[in-house]
Short mmCIF file of C-alpha atoms in Angstrom, two decimals:
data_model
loop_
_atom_site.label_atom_id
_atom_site.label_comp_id
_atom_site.label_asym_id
_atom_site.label_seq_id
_atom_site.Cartn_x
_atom_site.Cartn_y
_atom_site.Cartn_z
CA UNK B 1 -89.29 -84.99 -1.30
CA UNK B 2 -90.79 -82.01 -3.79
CA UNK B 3 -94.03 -82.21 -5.14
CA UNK B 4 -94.56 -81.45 -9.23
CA UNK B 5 -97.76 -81.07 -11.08
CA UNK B 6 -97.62 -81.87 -14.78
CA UNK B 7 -100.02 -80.57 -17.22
CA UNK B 8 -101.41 -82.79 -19.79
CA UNK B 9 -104.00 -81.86 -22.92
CA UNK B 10 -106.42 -83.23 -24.08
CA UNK B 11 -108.32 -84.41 -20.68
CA UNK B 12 -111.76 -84.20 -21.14
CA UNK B 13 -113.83 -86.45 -18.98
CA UNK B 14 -113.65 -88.72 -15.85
CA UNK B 15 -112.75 -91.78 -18.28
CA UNK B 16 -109.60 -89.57 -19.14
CA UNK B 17 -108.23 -89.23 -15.04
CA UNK B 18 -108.78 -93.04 -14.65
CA UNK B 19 -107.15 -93.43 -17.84
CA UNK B 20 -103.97 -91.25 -16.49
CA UNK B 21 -103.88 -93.28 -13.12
CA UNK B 22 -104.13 -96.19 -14.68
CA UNK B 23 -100.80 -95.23 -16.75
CA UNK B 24 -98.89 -94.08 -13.25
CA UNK B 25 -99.79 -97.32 -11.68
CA UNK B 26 -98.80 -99.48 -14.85
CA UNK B 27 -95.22 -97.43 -14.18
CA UNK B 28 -95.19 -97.03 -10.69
CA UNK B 29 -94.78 -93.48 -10.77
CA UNK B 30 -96.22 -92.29 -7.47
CA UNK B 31 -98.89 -89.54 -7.57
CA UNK B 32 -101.04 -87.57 -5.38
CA UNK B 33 -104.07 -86.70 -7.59
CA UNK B 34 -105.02 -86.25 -11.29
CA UNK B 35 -107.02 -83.59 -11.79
CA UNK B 36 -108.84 -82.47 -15.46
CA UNK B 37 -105.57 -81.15 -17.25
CA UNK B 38 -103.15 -81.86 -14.20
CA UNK B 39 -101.04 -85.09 -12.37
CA UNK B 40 -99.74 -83.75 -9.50
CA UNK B 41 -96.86 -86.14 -8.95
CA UNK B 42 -95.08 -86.90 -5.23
CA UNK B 43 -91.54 -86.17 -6.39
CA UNK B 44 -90.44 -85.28 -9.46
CA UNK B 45 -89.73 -87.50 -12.30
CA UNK B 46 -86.68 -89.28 -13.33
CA UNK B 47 -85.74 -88.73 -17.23
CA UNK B 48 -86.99 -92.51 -17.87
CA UNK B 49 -89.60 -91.61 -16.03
CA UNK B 50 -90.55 -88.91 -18.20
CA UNK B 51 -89.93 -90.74 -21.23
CA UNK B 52 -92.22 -93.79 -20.32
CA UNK B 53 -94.81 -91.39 -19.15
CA UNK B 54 -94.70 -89.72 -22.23
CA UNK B 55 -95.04 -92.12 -24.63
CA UNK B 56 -97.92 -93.93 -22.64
CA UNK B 57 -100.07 -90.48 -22.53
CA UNK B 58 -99.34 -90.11 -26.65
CA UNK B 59 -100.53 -93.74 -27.07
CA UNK B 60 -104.03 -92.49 -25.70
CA UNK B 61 -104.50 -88.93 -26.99
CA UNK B 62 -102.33 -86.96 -24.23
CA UNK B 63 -99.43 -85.16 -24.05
CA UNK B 64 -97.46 -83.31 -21.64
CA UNK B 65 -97.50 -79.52 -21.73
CA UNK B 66 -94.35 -77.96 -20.81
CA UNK B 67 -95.01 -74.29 -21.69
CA UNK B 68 -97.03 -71.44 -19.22
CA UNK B 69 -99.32 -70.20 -22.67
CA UNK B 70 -100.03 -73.57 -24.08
CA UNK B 71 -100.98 -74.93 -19.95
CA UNK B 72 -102.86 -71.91 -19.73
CA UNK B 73 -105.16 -72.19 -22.64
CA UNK B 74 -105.77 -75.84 -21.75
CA UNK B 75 -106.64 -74.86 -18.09
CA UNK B 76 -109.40 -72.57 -19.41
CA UNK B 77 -110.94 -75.07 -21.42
CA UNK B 78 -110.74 -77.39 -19.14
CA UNK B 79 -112.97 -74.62 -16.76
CA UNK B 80 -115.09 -74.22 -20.00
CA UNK B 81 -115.61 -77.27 -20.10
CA UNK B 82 -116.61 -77.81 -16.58
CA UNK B 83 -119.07 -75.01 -16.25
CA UNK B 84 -120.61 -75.71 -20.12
CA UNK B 85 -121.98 -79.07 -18.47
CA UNK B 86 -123.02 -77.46 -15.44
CA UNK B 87 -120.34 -79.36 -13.19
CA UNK B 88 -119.53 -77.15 -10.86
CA UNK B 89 -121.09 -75.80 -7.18
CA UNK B 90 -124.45 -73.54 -7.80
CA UNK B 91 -122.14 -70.40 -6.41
CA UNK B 92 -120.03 -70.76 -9.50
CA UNK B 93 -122.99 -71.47 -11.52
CA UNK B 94 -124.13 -68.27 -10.98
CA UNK B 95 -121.11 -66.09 -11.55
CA UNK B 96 -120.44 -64.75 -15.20
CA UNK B 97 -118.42 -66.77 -17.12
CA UNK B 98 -115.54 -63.68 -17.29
CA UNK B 99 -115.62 -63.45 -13.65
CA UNK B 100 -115.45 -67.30 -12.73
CA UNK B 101 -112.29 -67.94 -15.25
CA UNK B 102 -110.94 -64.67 -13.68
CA UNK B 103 -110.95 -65.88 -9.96
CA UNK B 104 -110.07 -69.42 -11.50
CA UNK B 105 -106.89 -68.80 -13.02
CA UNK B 106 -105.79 -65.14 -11.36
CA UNK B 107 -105.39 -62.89 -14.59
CA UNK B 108 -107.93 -60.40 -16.21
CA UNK B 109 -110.08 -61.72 -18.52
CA UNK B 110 -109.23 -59.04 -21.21
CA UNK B 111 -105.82 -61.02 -21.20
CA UNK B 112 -107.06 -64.40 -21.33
CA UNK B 113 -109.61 -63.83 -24.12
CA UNK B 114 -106.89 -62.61 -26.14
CA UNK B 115 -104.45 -65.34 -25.78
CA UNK B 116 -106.88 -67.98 -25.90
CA UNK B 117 -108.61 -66.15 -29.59
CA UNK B 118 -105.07 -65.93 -30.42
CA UNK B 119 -103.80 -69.34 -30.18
CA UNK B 120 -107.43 -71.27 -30.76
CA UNK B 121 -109.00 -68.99 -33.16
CA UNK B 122 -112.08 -68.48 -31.42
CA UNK B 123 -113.50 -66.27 -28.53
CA UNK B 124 -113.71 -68.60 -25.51
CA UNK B 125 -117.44 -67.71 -25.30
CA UNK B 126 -117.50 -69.68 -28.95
CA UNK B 127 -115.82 -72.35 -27.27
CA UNK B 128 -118.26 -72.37 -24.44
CA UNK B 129 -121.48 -72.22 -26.60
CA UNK B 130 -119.95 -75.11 -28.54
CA UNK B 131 -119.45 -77.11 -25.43
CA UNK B 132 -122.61 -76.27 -24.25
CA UNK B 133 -124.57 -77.58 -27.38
CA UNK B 134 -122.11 -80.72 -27.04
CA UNK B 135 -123.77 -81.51 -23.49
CA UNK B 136 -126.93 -81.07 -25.45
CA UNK B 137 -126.18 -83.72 -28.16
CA UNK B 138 -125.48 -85.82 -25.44
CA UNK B 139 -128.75 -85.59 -23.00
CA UNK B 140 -130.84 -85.50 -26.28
CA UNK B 141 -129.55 -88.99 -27.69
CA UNK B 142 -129.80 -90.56 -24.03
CA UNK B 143 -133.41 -89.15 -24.46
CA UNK B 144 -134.33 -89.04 -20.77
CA UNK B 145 -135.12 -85.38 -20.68
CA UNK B 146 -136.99 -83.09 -23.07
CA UNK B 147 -136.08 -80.26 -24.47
CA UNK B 148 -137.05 -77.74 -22.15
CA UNK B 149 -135.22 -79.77 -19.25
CA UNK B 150 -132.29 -79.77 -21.27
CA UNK B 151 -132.40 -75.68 -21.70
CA UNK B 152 -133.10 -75.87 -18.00
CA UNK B 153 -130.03 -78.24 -16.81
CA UNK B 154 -127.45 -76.20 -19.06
CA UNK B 155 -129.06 -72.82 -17.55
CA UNK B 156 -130.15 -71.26 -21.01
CA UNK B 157 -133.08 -68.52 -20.56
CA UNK B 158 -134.97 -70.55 -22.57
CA UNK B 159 -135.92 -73.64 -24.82
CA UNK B 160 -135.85 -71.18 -27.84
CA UNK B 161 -132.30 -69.99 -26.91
CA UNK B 162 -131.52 -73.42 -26.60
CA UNK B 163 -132.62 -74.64 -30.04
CA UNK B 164 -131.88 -71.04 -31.27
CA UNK B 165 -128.08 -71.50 -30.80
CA UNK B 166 -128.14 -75.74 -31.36
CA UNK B 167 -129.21 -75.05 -34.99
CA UNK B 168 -126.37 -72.37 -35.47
CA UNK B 169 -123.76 -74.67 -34.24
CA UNK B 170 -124.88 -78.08 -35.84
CA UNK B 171 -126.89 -77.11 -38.37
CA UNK B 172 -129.72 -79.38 -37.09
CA UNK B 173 -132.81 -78.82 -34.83
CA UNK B 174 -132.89 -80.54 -31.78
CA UNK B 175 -135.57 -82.73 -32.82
CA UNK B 176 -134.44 -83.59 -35.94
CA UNK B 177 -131.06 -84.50 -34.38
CA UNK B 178 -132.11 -86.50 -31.70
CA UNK B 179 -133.88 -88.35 -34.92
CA UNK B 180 -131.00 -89.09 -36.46
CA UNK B 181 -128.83 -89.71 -33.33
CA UNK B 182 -125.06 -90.31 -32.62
CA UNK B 183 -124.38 -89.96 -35.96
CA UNK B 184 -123.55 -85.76 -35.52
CA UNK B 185 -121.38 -85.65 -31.79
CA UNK B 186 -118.24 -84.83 -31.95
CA UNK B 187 -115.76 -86.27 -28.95
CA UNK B 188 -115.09 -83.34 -26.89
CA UNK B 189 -111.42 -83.53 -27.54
CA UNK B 190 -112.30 -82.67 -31.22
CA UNK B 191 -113.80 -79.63 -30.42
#
C-alpha cells in the first residue's frame, strides 16, 4: 500500500477540508487527512478514481494541482493565509514572515518571492496585507471587538497602522465600513 498526497487550490477555510472529506466519503476513496491545500490519500488513485474526484472538487471551486510551481504557490498562500489570521502557535507568530515561509516550505525566500510575484502578480507581502485586512472585514462586521483589539489580534503595531493600511486596501475606514457592512468582503478565494 503507498501513500499519495494530492494538492488541491483554492482551500481556504475549515468549511473547505469538511467539504473535501465529505467528497472522499461520497466516493469511498480512502484518505488519511486533508490538510489546507492537501488530501493525503492511503493508496493511490485509480484513473476513475481520479476522474470522479476531479469533477466533484470542480463542482465546488477546487481543482487538483498536478505541477511542483503551481502546488508551490498555493502552499504559500495557504501559509499566508494561516499566519494573516493569526492561526498559528505564538513561536511562529513571532518569526518574520520571510523566515517562517522559509522553514515552511525549505527554499530561500529570494526564490519564492520571485515565483510567487511572477505567477500572481503581486509581492506575497501584498498578498499578506490583503489577507490581513480580510480578517479585519470580518471581526469588524461580527462587531465583537473594537478597533484597537482588532490591530491587537492581527499583531499590527498599532490601531493607526491598522486603519492606515485598511483604507489603502478597501478604500474605506474601518468605521465607515463596519457601517456599511458585508456589502465590501471579498471570499478569500477571490483574493
Amino acid at each position: 500500500m503507498t501513500s499519495t498526497t494530492l494538492l488541491i487550490k483554492n482551500m481556504v477555510c475549515h468549511r473547505c477540508i469538511l467539504a473535501v472529506e465529505d467528497i472522499l466519503k461520497k466516493e469511498s476513496i480512502p484518505f488519511q487527512n486533508v490538510n489546507f491545500g492537501e488530501i493525503n490519500l492511503a493508496e493511490k488513485l485509480s484513473p476513475d478514481q481520479q476522474e470522479r474526484l476531479v469533477n466533484k472538487l470542480g463542482k465546488i471551486g477546487f481543482e487538483l494541482i498536478d505541477n511542483y510551481t503551481v502546488g508551490l504557490i498555493e502552499k504559500i498562500k495557504q501559509l499566508v493565509i494561516k499566519r494573516a489570521r493569526n492561526e498559528v502557535d505564538e513561536k511562529e507568530s513571532k518569526i518574520k514572515l520571510s523566515r517562517y515561509l522559509t522553514e515552511k516550505v525549505s527554499h530561500e525566500y529570494t526564490y519564492l518571492s520571485s515565483l510567487f510575484s511572477s505567477v500572481e502578480g503581486r509581492t506575497i507581502e501584498n498578498y499578506f496585507i490583503e489577507q490581513r485586512i480580510e480578517k479585519a472585514k470580518e471581526l469588524l462586521i461580527y462587531g465583537q471587538l473594537t478597533l484597537s483589539q482588532i490591530a491587537f489580534d492581527l499583531e499590527y503595531s498599532s490601531t493607526a497602522h491598522l486603519s492606515t493600511q485598511f483604507k489603502k486596501i478597501t478604500g474605506l475606514t474601518p468605521t465607515y465600513f463596519k457601517e456599511i457592512g458585508i456589502a465590501k468582503r471579498k471570499s478569500l478565494d477571490k483574493i
